[in-house]
């Protein structure tokens, strides 16, 4: 019974902040127009799969502007990010619902927390560096 519960929990884990940011940006790529440099930097430094997906999305946005997810989906075919994007955009939390202002606020809240986590990681790294080399 424990094994079945563990599998279920793994298969249906709660979405992370980076999952939600990716879903919101894939569903509403026009939101990228409102992101700051700090937002883009923090997203690009997310864990391997998410960071690579965010970097790809930013490059697509810079190249051609906002596009609907159907177009992004086609452009993802065969790329390493395709599996993650498919996973994020299918299932119970796949397509964010709500009015655009509400979704923008949700994205801003998620991004703020991601940026804060990114800053905390930078501080932790600086503290570790100073502990190894006090002159750093």
mmCIF file with all atom_site columns, C-alpha atoms in Angstrom:
data_model
loop_
_atom_site.group_PDB
_atom_site.id
_atom_site.type_symbol
_atom_site.label_atom_id
_atom_site.label_alt_id
_atom_site.label_comp_id
_atom_site.label_asym_id
_atom_site.label_entity_id
_atom_site.label_seq_id
_atom_site.pdbx_PDB_ins_code
_atom_site.Cartn_x
_atom_site.Cartn_y
_atom_site.Cartn_z
_atom_site.occupancy
_atom_site.B_iso_or_equiv
_atom_site.pdbx_formal_charge
_atom_site.auth_seq_id
_atom_site.auth_comp_id
_atom_site.auth_asym_id
_atom_site.auth_atom_id
_atom_site.pdbx_PDB_model_num
ATOM 1   C CA . UNK A 1 1   ? 0.000  0.000  0.000   1.00 0.00 ? 1   UNK A CA 1
ATOM 2   C CA . UNK A 1 2   ? 2.839  2.387  0.776   1.00 0.00 ? 2   UNK A CA 1
ATOM 3   C CA . UNK A 1 3   ? 4.362  1.675  -2.651  1.00 0.00 ? 3   UNK A CA 1
ATOM 4   C CA . UNK A 1 4   ? 1.097  2.533  -4.411  1.00 0.00 ? 4   UNK A CA 1
ATOM 5   C CA . UNK A 1 5   ? 0.765  5.770  -2.432  1.00 0.00 ? 5   UNK A CA 1
ATOM 6   C CA . UNK A 1 6   ? 4.379  6.732  -3.160  1.00 0.00 ? 6   UNK A CA 1
ATOM 7   C CA . UNK A 1 7   ? 3.862  6.163  -6.882  1.00 0.00 ? 7   UNK A CA 1
ATOM 8   C CA . UNK A 1 8   ? 0.655  8.195  -6.846  1.00 0.00 ? 8   UNK A CA 1
ATOM 9   C CA . UNK A 1 9   ? 2.330  11.066 -5.037  1.00 0.00 ? 9   UNK A CA 1
ATOM 10  C CA . UNK A 1 10  ? 5.199  11.067 -7.527  1.00 0.00 ? 10  UNK A CA 1
ATOM 11  C CA . UNK A 1 11  ? 2.918  10.876 -10.562 1.00 0.00 ? 11  UNK A CA 1
ATOM 12  C CA . UNK A 1 12  ? 0.623  13.641 -9.294  1.00 0.00 ? 12  UNK A CA 1
ATOM 13  C CA . UNK A 1 13  ? 3.024  15.959 -7.496  1.00 0.00 ? 13  UNK A CA 1
ATOM 14  C CA . UNK A 1 14  ? 1.933  19.508 -6.892  1.00 0.00 ? 14  UNK A CA 1
ATOM 15  C CA . UNK A 1 15  ? 3.189  21.971 -9.487  1.00 0.00 ? 15  UNK A CA 1
ATOM 16  C CA . UNK A 1 16  ? 6.235  23.997 -8.501  1.00 0.00 ? 16  UNK A CA 1
ATOM 17  C CA . UNK A 1 17  ? 6.672  27.742 -8.915  1.00 0.00 ? 17  UNK A CA 1
ATOM 18  C CA . UNK A 1 18  ? 8.751  27.129 -12.016 1.00 0.00 ? 18  UNK A CA 1
ATOM 19  C CA . UNK A 1 19  ? 6.062  24.800 -13.392 1.00 0.00 ? 19  UNK A CA 1
ATOM 20  C CA . UNK A 1 20  ? 3.443  27.506 -12.920 1.00 0.00 ? 20  UNK A CA 1
ATOM 21  C CA . UNK A 1 21  ? 5.639  30.241 -14.416 1.00 0.00 ? 21  UNK A CA 1
ATOM 22  C CA . UNK A 1 22  ? 6.308  28.040 -17.455 1.00 0.00 ? 22  UNK A CA 1
ATOM 23  C CA . UNK A 1 23  ? 2.603  27.242 -17.894 1.00 0.00 ? 23  UNK A CA 1
ATOM 24  C CA . UNK A 1 24  ? 1.578  30.874 -17.633 1.00 0.00 ? 24  UNK A CA 1
ATOM 25  C CA . UNK A 1 25  ? 4.266  32.015 -20.074 1.00 0.00 ? 25  UNK A CA 1
ATOM 26  C CA . UNK A 1 26  ? 3.563  29.234 -22.592 1.00 0.00 ? 26  UNK A CA 1
ATOM 27  C CA . UNK A 1 27  ? -0.174 29.901 -22.430 1.00 0.00 ? 27  UNK A CA 1
ATOM 28  C CA . UNK A 1 28  ? 0.270  33.700 -22.542 1.00 0.00 ? 28  UNK A CA 1
ATOM 29  C CA . UNK A 1 29  ? 3.618  34.435 -24.151 1.00 0.00 ? 29  UNK A CA 1
ATOM 30  C CA . UNK A 1 30  ? 2.643  38.112 -24.363 1.00 0.00 ? 30  UNK A CA 1
ATOM 31  C CA . UNK A 1 31  ? 3.295  38.275 -20.601 1.00 0.00 ? 31  UNK A CA 1
ATOM 32  C CA . UNK A 1 32  ? 7.015  38.106 -21.433 1.00 0.00 ? 32  UNK A CA 1
ATOM 33  C CA . UNK A 1 33  ? 6.793  41.755 -22.475 1.00 0.00 ? 33  UNK A CA 1
ATOM 34  C CA . UNK A 1 34  ? 6.362  42.645 -18.791 1.00 0.00 ? 34  UNK A CA 1
ATOM 35  C CA . UNK A 1 35  ? 9.304  40.649 -17.414 1.00 0.00 ? 35  UNK A CA 1
ATOM 36  C CA . UNK A 1 36  ? 12.334 42.414 -15.994 1.00 0.00 ? 36  UNK A CA 1
ATOM 37  C CA . UNK A 1 37  ? 15.971 41.529 -16.578 1.00 0.00 ? 37  UNK A CA 1
ATOM 38  C CA . UNK A 1 38  ? 16.000 40.015 -13.074 1.00 0.00 ? 38  UNK A CA 1
ATOM 39  C CA . UNK A 1 39  ? 12.977 37.862 -13.954 1.00 0.00 ? 39  UNK A CA 1
ATOM 40  C CA . UNK A 1 40  ? 14.656 36.524 -17.107 1.00 0.00 ? 40  UNK A CA 1
ATOM 41  C CA . UNK A 1 41  ? 17.928 35.888 -15.257 1.00 0.00 ? 41  UNK A CA 1
ATOM 42  C CA . UNK A 1 42  ? 16.218 34.010 -12.419 1.00 0.00 ? 42  UNK A CA 1
ATOM 43  C CA . UNK A 1 43  ? 14.158 31.918 -14.859 1.00 0.00 ? 43  UNK A CA 1
ATOM 44  C CA . UNK A 1 44  ? 17.218 31.090 -16.971 1.00 0.00 ? 44  UNK A CA 1
ATOM 45  C CA . UNK A 1 45  ? 18.992 29.816 -13.829 1.00 0.00 ? 45  UNK A CA 1
ATOM 46  C CA . UNK A 1 46  ? 16.175 27.479 -12.802 1.00 0.00 ? 46  UNK A CA 1
ATOM 47  C CA . UNK A 1 47  ? 16.884 23.749 -12.653 1.00 0.00 ? 47  UNK A CA 1
ATOM 48  C CA . UNK A 1 48  ? 18.218 22.271 -15.875 1.00 0.00 ? 48  UNK A CA 1
ATOM 49  C CA . UNK A 1 49  ? 15.000 21.408 -17.720 1.00 0.00 ? 49  UNK A CA 1
ATOM 50  C CA . UNK A 1 50  ? 13.053 24.503 -16.746 1.00 0.00 ? 50  UNK A CA 1
ATOM 51  C CA . UNK A 1 51  ? 15.994 26.864 -17.218 1.00 0.00 ? 51  UNK A CA 1
ATOM 52  C CA . UNK A 1 52  ? 16.627 25.555 -20.725 1.00 0.00 ? 52  UNK A CA 1
ATOM 53  C CA . UNK A 1 53  ? 12.918 25.865 -21.579 1.00 0.00 ? 53  UNK A CA 1
ATOM 54  C CA . UNK A 1 54  ? 12.816 29.459 -20.299 1.00 0.00 ? 54  UNK A CA 1
ATOM 55  C CA . UNK A 1 55  ? 15.973 30.370 -22.257 1.00 0.00 ? 55  UNK A CA 1
ATOM 56  C CA . UNK A 1 56  ? 14.447 28.863 -25.415 1.00 0.00 ? 56  UNK A CA 1
ATOM 57  C CA . UNK A 1 57  ? 11.167 30.732 -24.854 1.00 0.00 ? 57  UNK A CA 1
ATOM 58  C CA . UNK A 1 58  ? 13.006 34.021 -24.336 1.00 0.00 ? 58  UNK A CA 1
ATOM 59  C CA . UNK A 1 59  ? 14.959 33.488 -27.578 1.00 0.00 ? 59  UNK A CA 1
ATOM 60  C CA . UNK A 1 60  ? 11.712 32.721 -29.445 1.00 0.00 ? 60  UNK A CA 1
ATOM 61  C CA . UNK A 1 61  ? 10.064 35.789 -27.962 1.00 0.00 ? 61  UNK A CA 1
ATOM 62  C CA . UNK A 1 62  ? 13.015 38.038 -28.882 1.00 0.00 ? 62  UNK A CA 1
ATOM 63  C CA . UNK A 1 63  ? 13.068 36.614 -32.408 1.00 0.00 ? 63  UNK A CA 1
ATOM 64  C CA . UNK A 1 64  ? 9.369  36.694 -33.263 1.00 0.00 ? 64  UNK A CA 1
ATOM 65  C CA . UNK A 1 65  ? 7.392  38.197 -30.401 1.00 0.00 ? 65  UNK A CA 1
ATOM 66  C CA . UNK A 1 66  ? 4.513  36.504 -28.585 1.00 0.00 ? 66  UNK A CA 1
ATOM 67  C CA . UNK A 1 67  ? 3.014  33.406 -30.161 1.00 0.00 ? 67  UNK A CA 1
ATOM 68  C CA . UNK A 1 68  ? 0.149  31.120 -29.192 1.00 0.00 ? 68  UNK A CA 1
ATOM 69  C CA . UNK A 1 69  ? 1.023  27.837 -27.502 1.00 0.00 ? 69  UNK A CA 1
ATOM 70  C CA . UNK A 1 70  ? -0.055 25.867 -30.591 1.00 0.00 ? 70  UNK A CA 1
ATOM 71  C CA . UNK A 1 71  ? 2.758  27.548 -32.546 1.00 0.00 ? 71  UNK A CA 1
ATOM 72  C CA . UNK A 1 72  ? 5.270  27.050 -29.722 1.00 0.00 ? 72  UNK A CA 1
ATOM 73  C CA . UNK A 1 73  ? 4.211  23.405 -29.508 1.00 0.00 ? 73  UNK A CA 1
ATOM 74  C CA . UNK A 1 74  ? 5.068  22.869 -33.178 1.00 0.00 ? 74  UNK A CA 1
ATOM 75  C CA . UNK A 1 75  ? 8.417  24.649 -32.789 1.00 0.00 ? 75  UNK A CA 1
ATOM 76  C CA . UNK A 1 76  ? 9.266  22.448 -29.802 1.00 0.00 ? 76  UNK A CA 1
ATOM 77  C CA . UNK A 1 77  ? 8.982  19.218 -31.804 1.00 0.00 ? 77  UNK A CA 1
ATOM 78  C CA . UNK A 1 78  ? 12.186 17.242 -31.541 1.00 0.00 ? 78  UNK A CA 1
ATOM 79  C CA . UNK A 1 79  ? 13.849 19.664 -29.094 1.00 0.00 ? 79  UNK A CA 1
ATOM 80  C CA . UNK A 1 80  ? 15.040 18.539 -25.657 1.00 0.00 ? 80  UNK A CA 1
ATOM 81  C CA . UNK A 1 81  ? 12.440 20.842 -24.014 1.00 0.00 ? 81  UNK A CA 1
ATOM 82  C CA . UNK A 1 82  ? 9.506  19.169 -25.789 1.00 0.00 ? 82  UNK A CA 1
ATOM 83  C CA . UNK A 1 83  ? 8.959  16.495 -23.111 1.00 0.00 ? 83  UNK A CA 1
ATOM 84  C CA . UNK A 1 84  ? 8.894  19.014 -20.258 1.00 0.00 ? 84  UNK A CA 1
ATOM 85  C CA . UNK A 1 85  ? 6.600  21.393 -22.149 1.00 0.00 ? 85  UNK A CA 1
ATOM 86  C CA . UNK A 1 86  ? 4.212  18.526 -22.982 1.00 0.00 ? 86  UNK A CA 1
ATOM 87  C CA . UNK A 1 87  ? 4.190  17.397 -19.356 1.00 0.00 ? 87  UNK A CA 1
ATOM 88  C CA . UNK A 1 88  ? 3.512  20.910 -18.088 1.00 0.00 ? 88  UNK A CA 1
ATOM 89  C CA . UNK A 1 89  ? 0.791  21.695 -20.614 1.00 0.00 ? 89  UNK A CA 1
ATOM 90  C CA . UNK A 1 90  ? -1.175 18.482 -20.071 1.00 0.00 ? 90  UNK A CA 1
ATOM 91  C CA . UNK A 1 91  ? -2.959 17.299 -16.966 1.00 0.00 ? 91  UNK A CA 1
ATOM 92  C CA . UNK A 1 92  ? -5.108 18.975 -14.343 1.00 0.00 ? 92  UNK A CA 1
ATOM 93  C CA . UNK A 1 93  ? -3.082 22.190 -13.947 1.00 0.00 ? 93  UNK A CA 1
ATOM 94  C CA . UNK A 1 94  ? -2.178 22.535 -17.619 1.00 0.00 ? 94  UNK A CA 1
ATOM 95  C CA . UNK A 1 95  ? -3.849 25.657 -18.940 1.00 0.00 ? 95  UNK A CA 1
ATOM 96  C CA . UNK A 1 96  ? -4.196 28.488 -16.438 1.00 0.00 ? 96  UNK A CA 1
ATOM 97  C CA . UNK A 1 97  ? -7.722 29.846 -16.320 1.00 0.00 ? 97  UNK A CA 1
ATOM 98  C CA . UNK A 1 98  ? -8.901 33.270 -15.313 1.00 0.00 ? 98  UNK A CA 1
ATOM 99  C CA . UNK A 1 99  ? -9.036 36.847 -16.464 1.00 0.00 ? 99  UNK A CA 1
ATOM 100 C CA . UNK A 1 100 ? -5.804 38.237 -17.903 1.00 0.00 ? 100 UNK A CA 1
ATOM 101 C CA . UNK A 1 101 ? -5.230 40.743 -15.067 1.00 0.00 ? 101 UNK A CA 1
ATOM 102 C CA . UNK A 1 102 ? -5.641 37.916 -12.541 1.00 0.00 ? 102 UNK A CA 1
ATOM 103 C CA . UNK A 1 103 ? -3.200 35.692 -14.452 1.00 0.00 ? 103 UNK A CA 1
ATOM 104 C CA . UNK A 1 104 ? -0.694 38.558 -14.705 1.00 0.00 ? 104 UNK A CA 1
ATOM 105 C CA . UNK A 1 105 ? -0.872 39.043 -10.924 1.00 0.00 ? 105 UNK A CA 1
ATOM 106 C CA . UNK A 1 106 ? -0.413 35.309 -10.409 1.00 0.00 ? 106 UNK A CA 1
ATOM 107 C CA . UNK A 1 107 ? 2.649  35.306 -12.678 1.00 0.00 ? 107 UNK A CA 1
ATOM 108 C CA . UNK A 1 108 ? 4.106  38.369 -10.916 1.00 0.00 ? 108 UNK A CA 1
ATOM 109 C CA . UNK A 1 109 ? 3.670  36.667 -7.539  1.00 0.00 ? 109 UNK A CA 1
ATOM 110 C CA . UNK A 1 110 ? 5.327  33.460 -8.757  1.00 0.00 ? 110 UNK A CA 1
ATOM 111 C CA . UNK A 1 111 ? 8.158  35.409 -10.410 1.00 0.00 ? 111 UNK A CA 1
ATOM 112 C CA . UNK A 1 112 ? 8.746  37.471 -7.279  1.00 0.00 ? 112 UNK A CA 1
ATOM 113 C CA . UNK A 1 113 ? 9.188  34.285 -5.251  1.00 0.00 ? 113 UNK A CA 1
ATOM 114 C CA . UNK A 1 114 ? 11.498 32.759 -7.908  1.00 0.00 ? 114 UNK A CA 1
ATOM 115 C CA . UNK A 1 115 ? 13.629 35.932 -7.945  1.00 0.00 ? 115 UNK A CA 1
ATOM 116 C CA . UNK A 1 116 ? 13.789 35.941 -4.124  1.00 0.00 ? 116 UNK A CA 1
ATOM 117 C CA . UNK A 1 117 ? 14.919 32.290 -4.161  1.00 0.00 ? 117 UNK A CA 1
ATOM 118 C CA . UNK A 1 118 ? 17.534 33.199 -6.800  1.00 0.00 ? 118 UNK A CA 1
ATOM 119 C CA . UNK A 1 119 ? 18.841 36.084 -4.645  1.00 0.00 ? 119 UNK A CA 1
ATOM 120 C CA . UNK A 1 120 ? 18.946 33.851 -1.553  1.00 0.00 ? 120 UNK A CA 1
ATOM 121 C CA . UNK A 1 121 ? 20.984 31.274 -3.507  1.00 0.00 ? 121 UNK A CA 1
ATOM 122 C CA . UNK A 1 122 ? 23.424 34.003 -4.581  1.00 0.00 ? 122 UNK A CA 1
ATOM 123 C CA . UNK A 1 123 ? 23.788 35.148 -0.961  1.00 0.00 ? 123 UNK A CA 1
ATOM 124 C CA . UNK A 1 124 ? 24.361 31.560 0.216   1.00 0.00 ? 124 UNK A CA 1
ATOM 125 C CA . UNK A 1 125 ? 27.026 31.108 -2.461  1.00 0.00 ? 125 UNK A CA 1
ATOM 126 C CA . UNK A 1 126 ? 28.752 34.360 -1.448  1.00 0.00 ? 126 UNK A CA 1
ATOM 127 C CA . UNK A 1 127 ? 28.743 33.275 2.226   1.00 0.00 ? 127 UNK A CA 1
ATOM 128 C CA . UNK A 1 128 ? 30.267 29.898 1.276   1.00 0.00 ? 128 UNK A CA 1
ATOM 129 C CA . UNK A 1 129 ? 32.917 31.677 -0.837  1.00 0.00 ? 129 UNK A CA 1
ATOM 130 C CA . UNK A 1 130 ? 33.770 34.005 2.056   1.00 0.00 ? 130 UNK A CA 1
ATOM 131 C CA . UNK A 1 131 ? 34.028 31.053 4.441   1.00 0.00 ? 131 UNK A CA 1
ATOM 132 C CA . UNK A 1 132 ? 36.546 29.379 2.113   1.00 0.00 ? 132 UNK A CA 1
ATOM 133 C CA . UNK A 1 133 ? 38.427 32.610 1.349   1.00 0.00 ? 133 UNK A CA 1
ATOM 134 C CA . UNK A 1 134 ? 37.823 35.541 3.715   1.00 0.00 ? 134 UNK A CA 1
ATOM 135 C CA . UNK A 1 135 ? 39.409 37.936 1.204   1.00 0.00 ? 135 UNK A CA 1
ATOM 136 C CA . UNK A 1 136 ? 36.709 37.109 -1.402  1.00 0.00 ? 136 UNK A CA 1
#
